[in-house]
Amino acid sequence: MNTDLRQFSPSCERNQAPILSVLDSILPQTGLVLEVGCGTGQHAVHFAANLPHLIWQPVDRPGQLESARAWRDYAIRTQQLQNLLAPLEYDLFDAMPPIEHADAIVCINVIHIAPARATERLFALGQRILPPGGILYLYGPFRYADRPLEPSNEQFDQWLKARDPESGIRDFEFILQTALAHGFSLTADQAMPANNRSLVFQKSSRP
């Protein structure tokens, strides 16, 4: 009987190297990174293994952590990975944050699946737990007012909305306005493979 609870996402496998290249250039040299919406757990293992100077804390909604826990157990057993913390249950709509402080937040392929108001909750979380100058990183597909959505992303958006009317690819302008309202500025907007983007936000250094 197969008792391996690790789930495997082909998209995680494909995008982890390009994302790591960005993260390596923007994350601090020391501290704790909170990964919101860790999914299968593949990213957490890959990033923790390749960024050994950082402590990696994955979180996801209650009932969604079985695979992430299995990936962490596997990484500790096979790689002696010590900087990957046990996944915690957390929903962006929870009243309390999962931890009191983080040095950076990473959120990959989450806000187009969650309701639109989850974007505000994410930046409110960053405003609450990040230090001045802290980084909030978003990865995924985004819609821009000055250009049409790519055909593959248009189809994906339609699929998302058919599955859940509250989900869908978010407008970049909406994300930017939300970030600004919570004391974050955009420091990078980088094209990524498969019509995805890396958005890098930095919390204001002003008190």
Backbone as a ProteinNet text record, in pm:
[ID]
protein_1_A
[PRIMARY]
MNTDLRQFSPSCERNQAPILSVLDSILPQTGLVLEVGCGTGQHAVHFAANLPHLIWQPVDRPGQLESARAWRDYAIRTQQLQNLLAPLEYDLFDAMPPIEHADAIVCINVIHIAPARATERLFALGQRILPPGGILYLYGPFRYADRPLEPSNEQFDQWLKARDPESGIRDFEFILQTALAHGFSLTADQAMPANNRSLVFQKSSRP
[TERTIARY]
84.6	0	88.4	55.2	133.4	95.1	191	164.7	230.4	285.6	348.1	238.1	225.3	118.5	160.2	280.3	325.2	247.2	192.8	130.7	233.3	218.9	314.2	240.9	283.9	226.3	327.2	294.3	387.2	419.7	321.9	349.4	449.3	441.8	542.3	680.8	689	817.4	874.5	786.6	832.8	873.5	798.9	822.2	916.6	955.1	1033.2	1171.7	1234.8	1367.4	1360.1	1269.9	1259.3	1220.5	1130.8	1091.6	1209.1	1281.8	1398.3	1498.3	1518.2	1613	1572.4	1442.6	1394.4	1408.5	1364.1	1368.8	1511.2	1605.4	1744.5	1795.9	1737.6	1784.7	1710.2	1595.5	1514.1	1498.8	1515.9	1493.7	1613.7	1593.2	1704.2	1805.4	1920.9	2027.6	2007.6	1923.8	1891	1744.2	1687.4	1551.7	1455.9	1327	1221.3	1130.6	1102	1012.3	882.5	771	639.2	584.7	561.1	500	350.5	270.1	125.1	66.6	-3.5	-60.3	44.5	99.3	213.4	173.5	45.1	1	59	114.7	168.2	285.3	359.4	480.4	608.2	597.1	717.2	801.4	735.1	809.6	883.8	818	880.9	1010.8	1008.2	1128.2	1236.5	1198	1296.3	1360.4	1278.7	1332.4	1414.8	1367.5	1444.1	1579.1	1581	1706.2	1805.5	1754.1	1841.8	1866.7	1797.8	1819.3	1845.8	1956.2	1980.2	2002.3	2024.9	2044.8	1912.6	1799.9	1668.5	1589.6	1506.5	1411.1	1281.2	1227.1	1109	989.5	883.3	761.2	643.9	604.8	488.7	357.9	253.5	119.2	18	-93.7	-204.9	-332.3	-444.8	-574.1	-588.9	-668.5	-693.7	-742.7	-688.1	-724.6	-647.7	-554.6	-481	-331.3	-291.3	-148	-88.9	-168.4	-119.3	1.8	-6.3	104.9	226.1	203.8	316.3	389.5	316.5	380.6	460.9	406.6	476.8	603.7	598	717.1	824	782.4	880.3	943.7	863.7	917.3	1016.4	982.2	1070.3	1201.9	1194	1314.4	1404.3	1345.3	1426.1	1493.4	1420.6	1473.4	1583	1566.5	1659.6	1766.5	1737.3	1831.2	1878.9	1826.8	1856.2	1827.4	1717.4	1681.4	1629.7	1701.8	1669.8	1606.9	1608.5	1555.9	1413	1347.7	1208.4	1122.5	1040.6	957.8	832.7	771.7	648.3	538.7	463.4	355.3	250.1	197.4	94.1	-36.4	-148.4	-279.1	-304.5	-342.5	-373.5	-456.8	-562.7	-646	-633.3	-624.1	-607.2	-720.4	-833.3	-945.6	-949.6	-846.5	-836	-814.1	-863.2	-849.6	-705.9	-631.1	-494.1	-395.6	-278	-176.5	-118.5	-58.9	-3.5	121.5	195.3	315.3	317.7	394.8	396.2	488.2	588.7	686.9	742.5	760.3	832.6	917	1023.8	1109.4	1070.7	993.9	942.6	822.1	735.8	619.9	626.6	604.3	600.5	462.5	398	262.9	255.7	248.2	258.9	126.9	70.5	-51.1	-163.6	-191.6	-295.4	-409.3	-379	-484.7	-584.6	-550.5	-650.1	-743.2	-704.6	-788.9	-879.9	-828.4	-904.3	-997.1	-1094.9	-1178.8	-1095.3	-1147.2	-1071.9	-1029.5	-1115.1	-1081.5	-964	-923.1	-804.5	-679.4	-679.9	-565	-544.8	-654.6	-645.2	-597.2	-645.1	-604.4	-454.9	-404.3	-262.3	-175.5	-210.4	-130.3	-149.9	-268.5	-289	-200.7	-186.7	-96.3	46.5	89.9	224.2	245.5	145.7	154.4	171	109.5	110	238.7	293	402.1	538.3	543.9	673.4	738.9	872.4	942.9	945.5	977.5	998.5	1101.8	1070.7	1159.3	1135.5	1043.9	1017	955.2	981.2	939.7	814.4	720.6	605.5	610.2	621.2	638.9	513.6	463.6	348.8	389.2	342.3	366.2	233.3	213	94.4	60.1	-57.1	-104.3	-178.4	-162	-229.6	-282.5	-389.6	-451.7	-410.6	-365.8	-319.5	-414.3	-444.3	-541	-492.1	-360.3	-306.6	-275.6	-312.8	-289.6	-385.3	-418.9	-513.5	-451.3	-536.8	-491.7	-451.9	-344.3	-298	-407.4	-421.1	-527.8	-528.9	-412.1	-408.5	-458.6	-425.6	-473.3	-621.6	-670.1	-813.9	-893.6	-845.5	-911.6	-903.9	-788.4	-771.2	-866.1	-879.5	-968.4	-1113.4	-1155.2	-1290.4	-1311.2	-1210.6	-1219.9	-1230.7	-1150.3	-1154.3	-1292.2	-1349.1	-1477.3	-1592.2	-1579.3	-1682	-1677.5	-1558.1	-1538.9	-1583.1	-1551.4	-1586.5	-1597.7	-1718.1	-1736	-1653.9	-1610.2	-1530.8	-1382.2	-1341.5	-1201.1	-1183.8	-1060.8	-1033.4	-903	-844.2	-718.4	-740.2	-657.8	-677.2	-614.3	-678.2	-624.1	-498.7	-394.8	-271.3	-297.6	-380.9	-408.1	-476.5	-565	-630.4	-527.6	-436.7	-332.3	-244.3	-205	-117.3	-187.2	-311.7	-384.5	-396	-420.2	-430.3	-296.9	-189.4	-56.8	-26.2	-51.7	-24.7	-105.3	-228.3	-314.8	-264.3	-181.2	-127.7	20.8	70.1	206.5	314.3	279.8	377.8	396.8	518.5	546.8	593.7	565.4	608.9	753.8	839.3	980.4	1020.5	936.7	969.1	842.7	835.2	729	797.9	819.3	905.8	828.5	847.9	786.2	847.7	761.5	803	749.6	797	747.8	596.5	539	397.5	304	340.7	256.3	224.7	317.7	307.4	398.1	382.7	461.9	511.3	622.2	670.6	651.3	571	551.7	620.4	706.2	781.2	739.9	691.6	648.6	735.9	759.4	840.8	762.6	762.3	693.6	768.3	693.9	754.7	847	955.6	1049.2	1002.6	897.7	844.2	763.2	769	691.3	541.6
-119.7	0	125.1	220.9	343.8	437.4	464.7	554	690.3	714.9	843.8	946.3	1042.8	1142.3	1266	1265.3	1380.3	1389.7	1507.9	1534.3	1601.5	1580.4	1634.8	1722.9	1848.2	1942.5	1969.3	1932.1	1959.9	2107.8	2196.4	2340.4	2387	2331	2363.7	2322.1	2205.3	2155.1	2246.7	2296.8	2380.6	2520.1	2578.3	2719.7	2744.2	2637.7	2662.2	2719.6	2680.2	2735.1	2883	2924.1	3067.9	3151.1	3099.3	3174.9	3185.7	3076.7	3079.5	3184.6	3198.8	3298.4	3439	3467.4	3598.3	3610.7	3508.9	3515.3	3533.5	3468.6	3478.2	3620.7	3698.4	3836.4	3938.1	3901.2	4001.2	3973.4	3848	3816.3	3856.5	3882	3922.5	3810.1	3844.4	3746.2	3664.7	3710.8	3635	3659.1	3573.3	3596	3485.1	3513.6	3415.1	3459	3363.8	3387.6	3311.2	3381.1	3319.6	3292.9	3165.2	3129.2	3108.3	3197	3190.9	3110.2	3002.2	2915	2820.6	2735	2651.3	2532.7	2503.6	2400.3	2263.5	2201.3	2065.4	2060	2169.8	2171.4	2160.1	2138.3	2125.3	2251.9	2366.6	2492.3	2512.9	2484.2	2506.1	2427.7	2302.6	2218.6	2274.4	2308	2354.9	2485.7	2579.8	2710.3	2701.5	2625.6	2611.1	2545.5	2446.3	2376.7	2467.7	2557.9	2643.5	2781.5	2810.6	2936	2901.9	2832.5	2780.1	2887.6	3012.3	3122.1	3175.4	3124.2	3171.7	3059.4	3096.6	3003.6	3013.3	2897.9	2896.3	2843.7	2925.8	2887.3	2878.3	2758	2744.1	2742.7	2799.8	2794.9	2769.7	2709.7	2692.5	2673.1	2671.7	2663.3	2532.2	2532.8	2410.3	2297.7	2180.3	2064	2049.5	2143	2141.1	2112.1	2063.9	2055.4	1914.8	1815.8	1678.4	1658.8	1708.1	1692	1773.8	1897.9	1983	1920.6	1861.7	1794.5	1674.6	1601	1483.6	1523.6	1632.2	1680.9	1724.9	1793.1	1835.3	1714.5	1616.1	1495.6	1426.2	1419.9	1356.3	1433.5	1567.6	1649.1	1637.6	1632	1616	1479.7	1378.3	1241.9	1221.9	1281	1255.5	1362.7	1485.4	1595.9	1658.9	1609.7	1672.2	1822.5	1857.2	1997.6	2051.3	2146.6	2195.3	2334.3	2405.3	2543.3	2551.2	2435.7	2431.7	2395	2489.6	2468.2	2388.1	2328.3	2252.3	2344.2	2302.2	2384.9	2416.1	2537.6	2582	2604.7	2581.9	2612.8	2762.8	2820.6	2963.9	2995.8	3069.5	3122.1	3274	3335.4	3480.9	3555.3	3490.5	3555	3525.9	3458.5	3439.7	3574.1	3584.4	3710	3737.2	3631.5	3646	3593.5	3655.8	3605.8	3474	3395.5	3265.8	3279.2	3388.1	3417.8	3568	3609.8	3751	3835.6	3773.4	3850	3764.2	3824.3	3763.2	3871.3	3829.8	3925	3941.5	3845.1	3851.8	3759.5	3789.4	3705	3666.6	3538.7	3485.7	3424.7	3461.4	3413.4	3377.9	3249	3198.1	3133.6	3185.2	3126.8	3111	3219	3215.5	3312.8	3438.4	3540.2	3526.6	3456.5	3434.8	3318.1	3237.1	3126.1	3171.1	3258.6	3309.6	3422.7	3458.7	3575.7	3703	3801.5	3925.4	3991.7	3985	4051.5	3985.6	3866.5	3803.5	3884.6	3958.8	4043.6	4148.9	4210.7	4309.9	4244.9	4125.2	4055.5	4022.1	3988.9	3956.8	4078.4	4192.9	4312.7	4363	4341.8	4376.4	4289.7	4162.5	4073.4	4124.9	4162.1	4215.8	4343.4	4429	4553.6	4525.9	4418.9	4386.8	4318.4	4225.4	4141.1	4166.9	4242.6	4268.8	4391.8	4394.1	4513.6	4618.9	4743.5	4843.5	4792.1	4805.6	4754.7	4609.8	4541.5	4400.4	4377.6	4260.7	4226.4	4139.7	4171.2	4085.4	4050.7	3920.9	3873.4	3800.7	3840.5	3775.2	3715.1	3592.5	3526.4	3474.9	3491.8	3436.6	3513.7	3486.8	3564.4	3689	3798.6	3922.6	3989.4	4066.9	4137.8	4285.2	4340.5	4478.8	4560.6	4682	4765.1	4806.8	4814.8	4868.3	4761.2	4635.4	4530.9	4414.4	4343.7	4233.3	4117.2	4044.5	3925	3819.3	3748.5	3644.3	3538.6	3481	3382.2	3267.1	3216.9	3106.2	3149.6	3272.3	3323.8	3359.1	3403	3428.9	3300.4	3191.4	3062.6	3017.6	3040.5	3004.1	3085.2	3213.2	3299.8	3251.3	3214.4	3163.7	3034	2948.4	2823.2	2850	2943.6	2978.8	3029.2	3118.3	3178.4	3078.8	2983.3	2879.1	2788.3	2769.4	2683.9	2754	2884.8	2965.1	3110.9	3167.4	3304.7	3409.2	3378.2	3473.8	3469	3370.7	3362.1	3426.9	3435	3493.8	3571.3	3588.8	3661.1	3807.7	3856.8	3990.8	4099.5	4216	4331.5	4381.4	4404.7	4458.2	4590.5	4674.6	4806.1	4793	4695.6	4669.7	4624.5	4537.1	4489.6	4606.2	4689.3	4802.9	4900.6	4932.1	5023.9	4966.7	4835.8	4770.4	4776.7	4752	4758.4	4897.9	4999	5137.2	5174.9	5128	5161.4	5101.2	4998.5	4932.5	4963.4	5066.4	5111	5036	4977.1	4905.9	4978.2	4972.6	5024.9	4911	4922.6	4821.8	4848.6	4748.5	4765.7	4685.5	4589.8	4511.3	4445.8	4438	4367.3	4295.6	4167	4090.4	3980.3	3970.6	3862.8	3728.6	3626.6	3492.1	3395.7	3271.7	3176.5	3155.4	3108.8	3070.2	3185.4	3306.7	3425.6	3456.5	3426.9	3466.8	3586.7	3647.1	3762.3	3746.7	3811.5	3828.5	3974.8	3998.4	4132.9	4140.8	4238.4	4256.4	4387.1	4380	4496.9	4511.6	4635	4663.4	4753	4713.2	4792.6	4922.1	5029	5159.5	5156.8	5229.4	5241	5345.1	5421.4	5522	5452.2	5500.4	5438.4	5453.4
0	0	0	-85.5	-94.8	19.9	106	219.7	200.4	81.2	53	26.6	115	105.4	26	-27.8	-105.7	-236.4	-263.7	-392.2	-482.9	-612.3	-709.4	-808.6	-817.8	-913	-1024.3	-1149.4	-1260.1	-1274	-1248.3	-1261.5	-1156.7	-1035.7	-933	-980	-1036.9	-1085.2	-1193.6	-1280.9	-1391.7	-1346.7	-1251.4	-1222.1	-1104.5	-1031.4	-910.1	-938.8	-1047	-1077.5	-1116.4	-1207.7	-1237.7	-1116.1	-1033	-913.1	-816.8	-798.4	-709.3	-753.6	-883	-933.1	-889.2	-891.9	-846.1	-695.2	-623.5	-477.1	-426.1	-490.6	-446.7	-456.3	-546.2	-565.2	-480.7	-423.3	-351.5	-202.3	-159.9	-19.2	65.5	193.4	280.8	299.6	350.3	371.1	497.8	586	706.5	738.1	820.8	867.5	830.1	849.3	829.2	715.4	626.1	513.5	537	527.8	540.7	400.7	369.6	241.6	262.8	207.4	222.3	107	141.1	38.7	-16.6	68.2	28.8	-58.7	-70.5	-163.9	-135.2	-236.6	-221	-124.7	-110.5	-28.5	-108.5	-239.1	-323.1	-320.2	-335.3	-335.5	-204.3	-93.4	36.8	48.3	6.2	12.6	-79.7	-202.4	-300.7	-256.7	-210.8	-173.2	-44.8	52.4	176.7	149.4	62.2	31.3	-40.6	-123.7	-203.8	-143	-33.3	39.6	186.2	212.8	348.1	453.5	410.4	505.3	560.2	509.6	552	618.9	713.7	773.9	693.9	654.2	568.3	647.2	654.2	726.8	629.5	589.8	502.3	580.5	520.3	579.4	468.4	505.6	411.8	493.3	424.2	491.3	568.3	672.8	749.1	658.7	681.8	603.1	473.3	444.6	317.8	334.4	451.6	480.9	472.6	439.8	442.6	352.1	228.5	135.4	178.1	222.6	265.2	383.2	474.5	587.9	541	445.4	393.6	319.2	242.4	172.8	272.6	379.7	480.6	547.6	586.4	650.1	558	429.8	331.7	319.7	315.8	301.9	424.1	541.7	662.9	663.6	619.4	619.9	515	397.5	287.4	270.4	313.6	293.3	423.1	536	665.9	662.8	597.7	581.8	715	771.6	905.8	907.3	796.9	795.3	742.7	724.1	683	803.4	849.5	967.1	932.3	1033.7	1013.8	962	859.6	806.7	913.3	906.4	999.6	925.2	994.8	938.8	946.8	833.2	831.2	708	729.4	622.4	625	509.4	504.7	573.9	594.3	660.9	810.5	861.5	1005.9	1074.8	1197.8	1272	1313	1343.3	1391.4	1289	1276.8	1183.9	1233	1144.8	1185.9	1271.8	1252.9	1331.5	1357.6	1456.7	1494.9	1408.4	1347.2	1269.7	1157.7	1041.3	930.3	864.9	799.2	729.2	583.4	531.4	394.1	383.9	287.7	257.5	110.5	83.8	-52.7	-74.7	-184.4	-213.8	-362	-390.3	-527.4	-570.4	-679.9	-738.2	-635.7	-563.8	-461.2	-490.6	-519.7	-516.3	-630.5	-737.3	-842	-808.4	-711	-665.9	-552.1	-467.1	-352.2	-396.1	-312.3	-342.1	-353.4	-424.6	-447.8	-317.5	-214.9	-88.4	-17.2	-62.2	-4.5	-34.7	-145.3	-178.4	-70.3	-29.3	78.9	208.1	235.8	357.6	354.2	236.7	224.6	256.3	198.8	224.7	367.6	423.7	564.6	653.5	617.5	691.4	683.1	562.1	546.7	624.9	623	699.3	848.1	892.9	1035.7	1080.6	1001.5	1052.7	989.1	879.6	816.4	877	880.6	926.7	817.1	849.5	744.3	643.5	516.8	412.2	377.6	448.3	423.3	286.3	229.8	94.5	96.6	6.8	-20.6	-168.6	-197.6	-335.5	-382.3	-499.4	-561.4	-694.8	-718.6	-847.5	-901.1	-1030.6	-1093.9	-1219	-1276.8	-1392	-1343.8	-1417.4	-1381.7	-1508.4	-1492.3	-1604.2	-1598.1	-1712	-1719	-1806.7	-1763.2	-1833.9	-1972.2	-1989.2	-2114.9	-2218.7	-2194.2	-2292.9	-2269.5	-2376.8	-2361.7	-2284.3	-2216.3	-2146	-2249.1	-2221.7	-2312.2	-2331.2	-2450.2	-2475.2	-2375.1	-2338.6	-2243.5	-2105.8	-2067.5	-1939	-1944.8	-2061.1	-2075.6	-2055.2	-2114	-2095.8	-1950.5	-1888.6	-1747.9	-1659.8	-1689.7	-1613.2	-1624.3	-1742.4	-1761.4	-1683.2	-1684.3	-1609.2	-1459.2	-1409.9	-1267.5	-1227.3	-1306.8	-1272.5	-1284	-1376.5	-1386.4	-1264.4	-1213.7	-1096	-968.5	-960.5	-843.3	-888	-888.5	-937.4	-861.7	-741.2	-663.9	-699.1	-776.1	-816.4	-953	-999.2	-1129.6	-1128.5	-1244.9	-1257.2	-1217.6	-1127.3	-1070.6	-1158.4	-1154.6	-1225.2	-1153.3	-1230	-1172.8	-1101.5	-1161.1	-1103	-966.6	-952.9	-824.5	-720.4	-760.8	-668.9	-625.7	-721.5	-690.2	-595.6	-620.7	-532.7	-391.2	-383.9	-253.5	-180.5	-253.2	-193.2	-140.8	-221.8	-181.4	-57.5	-51.9	61.5	191.2	181.2	300.8	322.6	257.2	283.3	207.7	91.7	10.2	-122.6	-174.7	-308	-397.6	-526.2	-623.4	-661.4	-643.5	-679.1	-802.3	-844	-964.4	-1017.5	-1149.4	-1220.6	-1335.3	-1319.6	-1409.4	-1479.5	-1611.7	-1688.3	-1649.4	-1642	-1607.1	-1713	-1713.1	-1813.6	-1805.1	-1914.8	-1923.7	-1889.7	-1931.8	-1913.8	-1768.2	-1680.8	-1541.2	-1515.5	-1397.2	-1359.4	-1216.6	-1187.5	-1051	-1012.7	-908.3	-854.9	-719.8	-703.6	-579.3	-515	-392.6	-315.9	-193.3	-155	-36	59	185.9	287	312.8	328.4	351	472.1	462.5	575.1	675.3	639.5	733.2	841.3	963.2	1070.9	1049.2
[MASK]
+++++++++++++++++++++++++++++++++++++++++++++++++++++++++++++++++++++++++++++++++++++++++++++++++++++++++++++++++++++++++++++++++++++++++++++++++++++++++++++++++++++++++++++++++++++++++++++++++++++++++++++++

